[in-house]
Tab-separated table of C-alpha atoms in Angstrom:
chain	number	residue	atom	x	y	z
A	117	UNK	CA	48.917	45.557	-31.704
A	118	UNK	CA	45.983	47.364	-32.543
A	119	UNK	CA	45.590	50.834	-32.090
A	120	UNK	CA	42.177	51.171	-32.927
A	121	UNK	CA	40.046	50.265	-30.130
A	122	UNK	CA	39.637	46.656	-32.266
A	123	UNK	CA	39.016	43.275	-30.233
A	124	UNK	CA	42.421	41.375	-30.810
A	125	UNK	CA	41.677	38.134	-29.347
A	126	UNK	CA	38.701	36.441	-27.911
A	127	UNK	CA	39.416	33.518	-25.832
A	128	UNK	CA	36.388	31.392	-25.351
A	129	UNK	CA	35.717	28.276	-22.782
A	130	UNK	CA	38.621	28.896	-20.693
A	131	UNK	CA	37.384	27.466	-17.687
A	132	UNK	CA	34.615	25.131	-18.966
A	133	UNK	CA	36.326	21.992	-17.137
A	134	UNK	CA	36.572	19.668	-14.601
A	135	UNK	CA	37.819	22.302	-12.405
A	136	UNK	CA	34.917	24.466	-12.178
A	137	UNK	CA	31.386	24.784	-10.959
A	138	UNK	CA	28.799	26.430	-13.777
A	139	UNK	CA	29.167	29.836	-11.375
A	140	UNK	CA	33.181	30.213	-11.328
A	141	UNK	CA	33.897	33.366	-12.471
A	142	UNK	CA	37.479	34.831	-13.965
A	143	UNK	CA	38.370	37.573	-11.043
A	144	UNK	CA	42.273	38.688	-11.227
A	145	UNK	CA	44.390	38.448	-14.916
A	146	UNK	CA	48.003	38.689	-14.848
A	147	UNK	CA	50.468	38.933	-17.727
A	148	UNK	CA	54.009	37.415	-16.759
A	149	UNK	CA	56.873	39.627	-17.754
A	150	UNK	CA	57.145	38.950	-21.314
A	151	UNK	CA	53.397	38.409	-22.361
A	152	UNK	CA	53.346	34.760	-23.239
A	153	UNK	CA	51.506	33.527	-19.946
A	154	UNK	CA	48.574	34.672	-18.498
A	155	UNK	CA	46.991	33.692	-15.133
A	156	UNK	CA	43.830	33.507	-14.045
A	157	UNK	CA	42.529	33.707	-10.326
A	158	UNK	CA	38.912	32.343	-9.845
A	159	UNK	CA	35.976	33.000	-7.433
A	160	UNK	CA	36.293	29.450	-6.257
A	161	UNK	CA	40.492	29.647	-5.340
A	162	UNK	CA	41.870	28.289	-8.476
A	163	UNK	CA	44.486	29.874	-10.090
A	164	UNK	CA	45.518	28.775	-13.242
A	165	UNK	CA	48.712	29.475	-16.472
A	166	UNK	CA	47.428	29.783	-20.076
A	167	UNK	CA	49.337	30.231	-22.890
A	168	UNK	CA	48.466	33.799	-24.390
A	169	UNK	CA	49.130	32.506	-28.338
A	170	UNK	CA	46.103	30.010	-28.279
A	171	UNK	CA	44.748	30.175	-24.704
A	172	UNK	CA	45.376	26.855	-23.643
A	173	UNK	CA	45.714	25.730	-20.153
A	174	UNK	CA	49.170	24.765	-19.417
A	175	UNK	CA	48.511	24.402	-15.952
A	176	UNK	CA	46.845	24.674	-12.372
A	177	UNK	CA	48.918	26.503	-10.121
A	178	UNK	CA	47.159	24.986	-6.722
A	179	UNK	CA	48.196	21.606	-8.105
A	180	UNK	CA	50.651	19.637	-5.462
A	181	UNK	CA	53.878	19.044	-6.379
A	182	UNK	CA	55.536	18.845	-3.294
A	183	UNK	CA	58.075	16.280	-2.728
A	184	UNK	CA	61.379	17.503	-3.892
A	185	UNK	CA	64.633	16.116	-3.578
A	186	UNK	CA	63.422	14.066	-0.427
A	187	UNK	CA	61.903	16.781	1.132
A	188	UNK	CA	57.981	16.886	1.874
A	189	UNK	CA	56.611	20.387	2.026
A	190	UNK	CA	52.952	21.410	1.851
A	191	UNK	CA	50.941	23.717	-0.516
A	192	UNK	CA	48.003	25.409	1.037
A	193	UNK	CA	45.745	26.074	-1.630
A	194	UNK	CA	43.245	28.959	-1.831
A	195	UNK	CA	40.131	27.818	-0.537
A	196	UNK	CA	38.306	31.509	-1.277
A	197	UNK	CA	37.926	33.791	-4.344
A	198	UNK	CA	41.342	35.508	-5.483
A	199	UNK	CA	41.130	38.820	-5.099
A	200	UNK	CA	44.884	39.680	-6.850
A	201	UNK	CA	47.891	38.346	-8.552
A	202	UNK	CA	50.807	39.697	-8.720
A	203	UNK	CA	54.124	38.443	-10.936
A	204	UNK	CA	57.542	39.651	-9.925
A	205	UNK	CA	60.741	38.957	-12.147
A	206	UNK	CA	64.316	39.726	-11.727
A	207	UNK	CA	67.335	38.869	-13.179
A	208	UNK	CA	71.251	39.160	-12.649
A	209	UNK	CA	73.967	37.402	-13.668
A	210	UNK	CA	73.846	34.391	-11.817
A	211	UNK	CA	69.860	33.977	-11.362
A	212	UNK	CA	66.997	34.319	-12.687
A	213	UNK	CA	64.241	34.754	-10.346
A	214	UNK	CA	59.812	34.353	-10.521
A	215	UNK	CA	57.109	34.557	-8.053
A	216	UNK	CA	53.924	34.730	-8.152
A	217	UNK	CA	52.312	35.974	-5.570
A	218	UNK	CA	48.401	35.266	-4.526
A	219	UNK	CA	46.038	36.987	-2.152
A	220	UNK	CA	42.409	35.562	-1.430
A	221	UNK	CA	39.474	36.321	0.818
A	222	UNK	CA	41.013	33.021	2.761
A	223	UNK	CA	43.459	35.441	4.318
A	224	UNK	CA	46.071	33.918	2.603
A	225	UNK	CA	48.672	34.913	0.736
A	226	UNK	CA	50.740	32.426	-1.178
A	227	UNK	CA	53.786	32.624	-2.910
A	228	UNK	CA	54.825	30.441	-6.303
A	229	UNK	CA	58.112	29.474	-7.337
């Protein structure tokens, strides 16, 4: 850590893909609970997980992956900027538990397993 006022890390291009329109612009960050993730929320409804060593894209979180163990569930997707994020952790001795929890102008909010 610097205590200096000192940039620390510069992550450039992080949403120069096929995802994006030349306008998309970052809107809500979000560390998880032990500052190795990041998330992103996006004026066009993506949200995405980076990896906060190198700031690569690990993943996009509106992707589908919805048919599990049999079961077919559905994902609505933000369709409207994010306007917050919010991760939640907890832990006992049995479970480990994370959300991630998304609000957008759609008037949704979505919860991540």
């Amino acid at each position: 850590y610097n205590k200096d006022g000192q940039l620390y890390k510069c992550y450039k291009k992080l949403i120069a893909n096929e995802h994006f329109e030349p306008d998309t612009t970052i809107r809500p960050f979000l560390f998880e609970n032990n500052y190795r993730k990041f998330y992103l929320g996006f004026s066009n409804g993506a949200i995405m997980q980076f990896n906060a060593g190198n700031g690569s894209l690990i993943k996009a979180i509106n992707e589908n992956e919805e048919d599990k163990d049999g079961i077919q569930t559905y994902v609505y997707s933000h369709t409207k900027e994010i306007t917050s994020l919010f991760y939640y952790h907890d832990e006992d001795e049995y479970n480990s538990h994370n959300l991630l929890l998304s609000t957008s102008y759609d008037s949704l909010i979505n919860v991540y397993d």
